[in-house]
Each structure stands twice: as C-alpha cells, then as structure tokens.
C-alpha cells in the first residue's frame, strides 16, 4: 500500500500506478489554531510505503503523523526531497546539525523499515539513519529529457564543485564534455562566481545541480556563461524548491528552459522520479 503525504500526492499516485499497488485515501487538514491533522481513511496493509517530501516544517509534522499512524508496521519511507539537507554540518558554534536531528526523530518509527532518498544534498546525512537507506539518482532521467530537447554541441556545467559528480554523470549520459564553475556562497541569498574560462562559446550549455532554491546560484551561472558566449543556457535540477521569485530571476538572466523532477510538484517538474522509486520499492 502506498501512502502519499500532502507534499507528494502526485508522485505517490504515479508510483502506485507504476507498481499497481493500492493508493491509500488520506485526509489532511489544518485546525483553526494552525496545527496539522492527518487521517488515513483506508484500512492499512502490513507493508506500507510512505512518500512525503519535506520542503516545509509543516510537511515534517505530517510525516511524523503518518509514521505514527503506521507504527508497528513495516514501513518503507520515501523522502524524495529532504528539507534541511543543507544543514548537514555545524558551520558556526552554537548551531544544530538539523539534518541529524531530523533523522534522529524519524529513526524510532523505522525499526523494521527502510529509507529511500533522492539526490540527497549531503550523502553524509544517510549515516544518521539506523535502518537500510539508499540515495536514488535522478541525473540520468534528467539527462534523458535534456537529450530529447534538440541541443547542439552540448556542454554540461556544474555551478560549483558540489555538483561536479552529477555533471559528469549527465555528460556521460549525453555523450558530451563537462566543466564546473567556482561559486562561493556569501549568504543564504547571495553567491559570487570566481573568474574562469569555460569552453562554451557558440555552444548549448546545460547547468546541472541538485536543487534550485532562491535561484541565486543558477541566475549567476546563467549570466556568467552567457557573457562567455554560450549560445543557449538550459537548467536541469532534481529538486525545484524555487522560493520567492526564483523563476523570474532565472528567466531574467536569460535561461532557455528549466527541467526538474517531481520530487517537488512545481510547474517545471516535467521529469518523474516515479520509475526510480518504484524500482527501489520493488526490490
Ligand atoms: C548548494 O550547494 C546546492 O547544490 C545548490 O547550488 C544551492 O542550494 C542552490 O541554492 P540557490 O538556488 O538559493 O542559490
């Protein structure tokens, strides 16, 4: 039985259809005082897959509620987009390691279970879970879509060193070369790019990254590559967090198109990770 959390209803539906499994009927509400309410209306099976991304604190509460409802059953927990994954370290004294705190809160519900993440920002987070866990990679699915978009003389670019492995995987799928930019994060909303010559003149460029949040990284990278003579710049990202006016920033910077997956359900989520998740659950 598949249980779709409120942040992952469409993806849960796609996974249930792919696996030909029952999709539970759930009710999600907010009480007048702002507290969240969940109910699984369908009678539960013994083996359950919960699919719920956690882009907001409220989504985390819904996830805890669903896990509590399923207590005592064998649960495969799929968190397609794991919020707080960028708080994977204590960067300054006095800070929490929030990703670890969340794993610690989820562990008691997963004693007979497993966890499936998708392109987790920091794979070190997986060590904080005490059950079998895997990190599914959607890069090839994104590359497959990009490959069907008619790009000419393609080069894949990573906006920083953190996405180099992803860019290399994408370039191997597309049969082209890759390079990376040197981004420094100045604050939650500001980044800078160190000067660097990249061989993009007259070529179609695809920037691959795990997520687009404020759009600051991608907007800076698009402008940088266009200044270096890129013909067209496309973006491919697994998690379209897209806060505030991120999409406007990207198009103002001159992006040709944005391709992302349905780990978060946004207008640009045109590539589904359902086949990846279905395969992981089946095995
Ligand atoms: C950072 O290392 C990530 O891979 C992304 O590059 C970053 O989180 C994107 O954030 P934003 O869109 O706010 O620049």
Short mmCIF file of C-alpha atoms and ligand atoms in Angstrom, two decimals:
data_model
loop_
_atom_site.label_atom_id
_atom_site.label_comp_id
_atom_site.label_asym_id
_atom_site.label_seq_id
_atom_site.Cartn_x
_atom_site.Cartn_y
_atom_site.Cartn_z
CA UNK A 1 0.00 0.00 0.00
CA UNK A 2 1.24 3.46 -0.93
CA UNK A 3 0.55 6.43 1.31
CA UNK A 4 1.06 9.80 -0.31
CA UNK A 5 1.84 12.64 2.07
CA UNK A 6 0.39 16.07 1.28
CA UNK A 7 3.63 17.27 -0.36
CA UNK A 8 3.93 14.21 -2.64
CA UNK A 9 0.41 13.29 -3.73
CA UNK A 10 1.05 13.32 -7.46
CA UNK A 11 4.31 11.39 -7.17
CA UNK A 12 2.69 8.85 -4.84
CA UNK A 13 -0.10 8.38 -7.38
CA UNK A 14 2.45 7.81 -10.13
CA UNK A 15 4.37 5.28 -8.02
CA UNK A 16 1.18 3.41 -7.06
CA UNK A 17 0.17 3.26 -10.73
CA UNK A 18 3.63 2.04 -11.77
CA UNK A 19 3.60 -0.68 -9.12
CA UNK A 20 -0.11 -1.46 -9.48
CA UNK A 21 -0.48 -1.10 -5.69
CA UNK A 22 -3.30 0.41 -3.63
CA UNK A 23 -3.06 4.14 -3.03
CA UNK A 24 -4.49 4.90 0.43
CA UNK A 25 -7.13 7.59 0.81
CA UNK A 26 -5.82 10.20 3.25
CA UNK A 27 -7.26 13.34 4.73
CA UNK A 28 -5.04 16.30 5.57
CA UNK A 29 -6.34 19.40 7.31
CA UNK A 30 -5.24 22.30 9.44
CA UNK A 31 -7.01 23.03 12.73
CA UNK A 32 -8.12 26.63 13.40
CA UNK A 33 -5.10 27.11 15.70
CA UNK A 34 -2.74 26.09 12.88
CA UNK A 35 -1.99 22.52 13.99
CA UNK A 36 -1.85 19.84 11.29
CA UNK A 37 -4.25 16.89 11.13
CA UNK A 38 -3.79 13.65 9.17
CA UNK A 39 -6.02 10.62 8.82
CA UNK A 40 -5.52 7.53 6.67
CA UNK A 41 -9.06 6.56 5.80
CA UNK A 42 -8.25 3.28 4.01
CA UNK A 43 -7.58 0.19 6.17
CA UNK A 44 -3.82 -0.26 6.45
CA UNK A 45 -1.81 -3.15 4.98
CA UNK A 46 1.07 -4.67 6.93
CA UNK A 47 3.63 -3.39 4.43
CA UNK A 48 3.50 0.27 3.65
CA UNK A 49 5.40 2.82 1.61
CA UNK A 50 5.02 6.40 2.78
CA UNK A 51 6.04 9.01 0.20
CA UNK A 52 6.39 12.51 1.56
CA UNK A 53 8.81 15.29 0.68
CA UNK A 54 9.59 17.73 3.48
CA UNK A 55 10.04 21.20 1.98
CA UNK A 56 8.37 22.85 5.00
CA UNK A 57 8.22 22.34 8.75
CA UNK A 58 4.52 21.51 8.40
CA UNK A 59 5.39 18.70 5.97
CA UNK A 60 7.70 17.25 8.60
CA UNK A 61 4.83 17.20 11.11
CA UNK A 62 2.60 15.47 8.56
CA UNK A 63 5.33 12.90 8.01
CA UNK A 64 5.62 12.21 11.75
CA UNK A 65 1.84 11.84 11.93
CA UNK A 66 1.81 9.33 9.06
CA UNK A 67 4.64 7.35 10.65
CA UNK A 68 2.78 7.32 13.95
CA UNK A 69 -0.38 6.03 12.26
CA UNK A 70 1.72 3.21 10.72
CA UNK A 71 3.56 2.36 13.97
CA UNK A 72 4.24 -1.40 14.26
CA UNK A 73 4.04 -1.99 10.50
CA UNK A 74 6.88 -2.49 8.04
CA UNK A 75 7.42 0.93 6.53
CA UNK A 76 9.48 1.95 3.53
CA UNK A 77 9.83 5.68 3.90
CA UNK A 78 10.47 7.64 0.71
CA UNK A 79 11.53 11.26 1.23
CA UNK A 80 12.02 12.49 -2.35
CA UNK A 81 13.08 15.98 -1.23
CA UNK A 82 14.62 16.00 2.24
CA UNK A 83 14.40 19.54 3.62
CA UNK A 84 17.19 20.83 5.86
CA UNK A 85 19.75 18.70 3.96
CA UNK A 86 21.91 21.81 3.59
CA UNK A 87 22.12 21.98 7.40
CA UNK A 88 24.30 18.90 7.36
CA UNK A 89 27.16 20.36 9.42
CA UNK A 90 27.70 22.64 12.36
CA UNK A 91 29.06 25.61 10.43
CA UNK A 92 29.30 28.00 13.41
CA UNK A 93 29.50 27.33 17.14
CA UNK A 94 26.08 27.12 18.74
CA UNK A 95 24.31 25.79 15.64
CA UNK A 96 22.42 22.47 15.44
CA UNK A 97 23.05 19.83 12.81
CA UNK A 98 19.40 19.94 11.81
CA UNK A 99 19.58 17.10 9.26
CA UNK A 100 20.90 14.83 12.03
CA UNK A 101 18.16 16.00 14.42
CA UNK A 102 15.51 15.06 11.87
CA UNK A 103 16.98 11.62 11.22
CA UNK A 104 17.07 11.09 14.99
CA UNK A 105 13.36 11.96 15.22
CA UNK A 106 12.46 9.57 12.37
CA UNK A 107 14.58 6.58 13.48
CA UNK A 108 12.22 5.19 16.19
CA UNK A 109 9.49 4.73 13.54
CA UNK A 110 11.77 2.81 11.20
CA UNK A 111 12.91 -0.14 13.28
CA UNK A 112 11.62 -2.65 10.70
CA UNK A 113 11.80 -0.22 7.85
CA UNK A 114 13.96 1.40 5.22
CA UNK A 115 14.52 4.87 3.82
CA UNK A 116 14.83 5.99 0.20
CA UNK A 117 16.09 9.48 -0.58
CA UNK A 118 16.61 11.11 -3.98
CA UNK A 119 19.85 13.02 -4.69
CA UNK A 120 20.31 13.99 -1.06
CA UNK A 121 22.35 17.21 -0.90
CA UNK A 122 24.88 15.73 1.54
CA UNK A 123 25.19 11.92 1.45
CA UNK A 124 26.79 12.07 4.94
CA UNK A 125 23.23 12.56 6.28
CA UNK A 126 22.47 8.92 5.46
CA UNK A 127 24.76 7.82 8.31
CA UNK A 128 22.33 9.35 10.83
CA UNK A 129 19.62 6.84 9.93
CA UNK A 130 19.69 3.48 11.72
CA UNK A 131 17.90 1.41 9.05
CA UNK A 132 18.79 0.37 5.49
CA UNK A 133 18.89 3.51 3.36
CA UNK A 134 19.61 4.37 -0.26
CA UNK A 135 20.07 7.53 -2.27
CA UNK A 136 18.39 7.28 -5.68
CA UNK A 137 20.00 9.23 -8.50
CA UNK A 138 17.71 11.07 -10.93
CA UNK A 139 20.55 12.50 -13.03
CA UNK A 140 20.12 10.02 -15.88
CA UNK A 141 16.37 10.74 -16.07
CA UNK A 142 17.08 14.48 -16.35
CA UNK A 143 19.82 13.88 -18.91
CA UNK A 144 17.49 11.69 -20.96
CA UNK A 145 14.97 14.55 -21.13
CA UNK A 146 17.66 17.11 -21.99
CA UNK A 147 18.90 14.75 -24.70
CA UNK A 148 15.47 14.90 -26.37
CA UNK A 149 15.40 18.72 -26.50
CA UNK A 150 17.47 19.21 -29.64
CA UNK A 151 20.55 20.83 -28.10
CA UNK A 152 23.51 21.50 -30.39
CA UNK A 153 27.19 21.00 -29.46
CA UNK A 154 26.20 20.46 -25.83
CA UNK A 155 28.39 21.00 -22.78
CA UNK A 156 27.30 20.24 -19.21
CA UNK A 157 28.33 22.68 -16.49
CA UNK A 158 28.22 22.33 -12.72
CA UNK A 159 27.73 25.67 -10.92
CA UNK A 160 30.09 24.63 -8.11
CA UNK A 161 32.35 21.78 -7.08
CA UNK A 162 29.49 20.12 -5.15
CA UNK A 163 27.68 19.19 -8.37
CA UNK A 164 30.73 18.02 -10.35
CA UNK A 165 29.90 14.31 -9.96
CA UNK A 166 26.35 14.96 -11.15
CA UNK A 167 27.61 16.96 -14.15
CA UNK A 168 29.99 14.15 -15.08
CA UNK A 169 27.19 11.56 -14.89
CA UNK A 170 24.95 13.79 -17.03
CA UNK A 171 27.74 14.40 -19.56
CA UNK A 172 28.37 10.64 -19.82
CA UNK A 173 24.64 10.07 -20.50
CA UNK A 174 24.61 12.85 -23.12
CA UNK A 175 27.94 11.84 -24.66
CA UNK A 176 29.46 15.32 -24.23
CA UNK A 177 32.08 17.01 -22.07
CA UNK A 178 31.61 18.82 -18.75
CA UNK A 179 33.22 21.57 -16.70
CA UNK A 180 32.46 23.43 -13.48
CA UNK A 181 32.25 26.98 -12.16
CA UNK A 182 33.71 28.22 -8.91
CA UNK A 183 30.84 29.51 -6.76
CA UNK A 184 31.27 30.94 -3.28
CA UNK A 185 28.19 31.34 -1.10
CA UNK A 186 28.17 34.72 0.64
CA UNK A 187 24.79 34.35 2.40
CA UNK A 188 21.52 32.45 2.06
CA UNK A 189 20.62 34.62 -0.93
CA UNK A 190 23.95 35.80 -2.35
CA UNK A 191 26.67 33.97 -4.27
CA UNK A 192 29.72 35.03 -6.26
CA UNK A 193 31.49 33.33 -9.18
CA UNK A 194 35.27 33.38 -9.46
CA UNK A 195 36.52 34.30 -12.96
CA UNK A 196 37.20 31.21 -15.07
CA UNK A 197 37.41 30.49 -18.82
CA UNK A 198 34.98 27.75 -19.85
CA UNK A 199 34.68 26.41 -23.39
CA UNK A 200 31.06 27.43 -24.03
CA UNK A 201 31.33 29.91 -26.94
CA UNK A 202 28.61 29.21 -29.52
CA UNK A 203 27.55 26.04 -27.69
CA UNK A 204 24.36 24.94 -25.94
CA UNK A 205 25.01 24.68 -22.21
CA UNK A 206 23.09 22.69 -19.60
CA UNK A 207 23.75 23.51 -15.97
CA UNK A 208 23.06 20.53 -13.69
CA UNK A 209 22.57 20.92 -9.91
CA UNK A 210 20.79 19.04 -7.15
CA UNK A 211 18.41 21.89 -6.36
CA UNK A 212 17.30 25.39 -7.24
CA UNK A 213 16.24 27.27 -4.09
CA UNK A 214 16.36 31.07 -4.38
CA UNK A 215 17.69 30.74 -7.93
CA UNK A 216 20.72 32.87 -6.98
CA UNK A 217 23.27 30.21 -7.95
CA UNK A 218 21.69 29.43 -11.30
CA UNK A 219 20.99 33.08 -12.19
CA UNK A 220 24.63 33.95 -11.56
CA UNK A 221 25.82 30.92 -13.55
CA UNK A 222 23.50 31.72 -16.50
CA UNK A 223 24.77 35.33 -16.71
CA UNK A 224 28.37 34.16 -16.40
CA UNK A 225 28.02 31.60 -19.19
CA UNK A 226 26.15 33.96 -21.49
CA UNK A 227 28.90 36.55 -21.01
CA UNK A 228 31.34 33.87 -22.15
CA UNK A 229 29.36 33.42 -25.37
CA UNK A 230 27.12 30.42 -24.65
CA UNK A 231 24.52 30.04 -27.42
CA UNK A 232 21.64 28.91 -25.17
CA UNK A 233 21.63 28.01 -21.47
CA UNK A 234 19.33 25.29 -20.10
CA UNK A 235 18.93 24.24 -16.45
CA UNK A 236 18.39 20.74 -15.10
CA UNK A 237 17.82 20.27 -11.38
CA UNK A 238 16.47 17.41 -9.32
CA UNK A 239 14.66 19.47 -6.66
CA UNK A 240 12.77 22.60 -7.80
CA UNK A 241 12.45 24.30 -4.41
CA UNK A 242 12.01 27.65 -6.19
CA UNK A 243 11.40 30.06 -3.33
CA UNK A 244 10.00 33.56 -3.92
CA UNK A 245 10.75 34.93 -7.37
CA UNK A 246 13.35 32.29 -8.31
CA UNK A 247 11.74 31.55 -11.69
CA UNK A 248 11.65 35.24 -12.60
CA UNK A 249 15.35 35.54 -11.71
CA UNK A 250 16.20 32.60 -13.98
CA UNK A 251 14.28 33.93 -16.99
CA UNK A 252 15.58 37.50 -16.42
CA UNK A 253 19.07 36.00 -16.58
CA UNK A 254 18.25 34.53 -19.99
CA UNK A 255 17.60 30.84 -19.37
CA UNK A 256 16.18 28.96 -22.35
CA UNK A 257 14.28 26.31 -20.36
CA UNK A 258 14.21 24.73 -16.89
CA UNK A 259 13.80 20.99 -16.43
CA UNK A 260 13.26 19.48 -12.97
CA UNK A 261 11.80 16.37 -11.36
CA UNK A 262 8.61 15.83 -9.39
CA UNK A 263 10.36 15.36 -6.01
CA UNK A 264 8.57 18.68 -5.54
CA UNK A 265 5.43 19.36 -7.53
CA UNK A 266 6.06 22.59 -9.45
CA UNK A 267 5.34 23.85 -12.95
CA UNK A 268 8.83 22.82 -14.10
CA UNK A 269 8.54 19.28 -12.64
CA UNK A 270 8.28 17.57 -16.01
CA UNK A 271 10.53 14.56 -15.29
CA UNK A 272 9.07 11.97 -12.93
CA UNK A 273 11.19 10.03 -10.44
CA UNK A 274 8.33 7.52 -10.05
CA UNK A 275 10.16 4.80 -12.04
CA UNK A 276 13.22 5.14 -9.77
CA UNK A 277 11.14 4.96 -6.60
CA UNK A 278 9.00 2.10 -7.91
CA UNK A 279 12.13 0.11 -8.72
CA UNK A 280 13.59 0.75 -5.24
CA UNK A 281 10.35 -0.27 -3.51
CA UNK A 282 10.00 -3.38 -5.65
CA UNK A 283 13.46 -4.55 -4.67
C1 LIG B 1 24.36 24.15 -2.97
O1 LIG B 1 25.43 23.62 -2.77
C2 LIG B 1 23.29 23.49 -3.81
O2 LIG B 1 23.79 22.44 -4.57
C3 LIG B 1 22.62 24.49 -4.71
O3 LIG B 1 23.56 25.00 -5.61
C4 LIG B 1 22.05 25.61 -3.91
O4 LIG B 1 21.44 25.13 -2.76
C5 LIG B 1 21.07 26.41 -4.71
O5 LIG B 1 20.56 27.44 -3.89
P1 LIG B 1 20.10 28.80 -4.50
O6 LIG B 1 19.16 28.50 -5.61
O7 LIG B 1 19.43 29.52 -3.36
O8 LIG B 1 21.32 29.54 -4.96
#
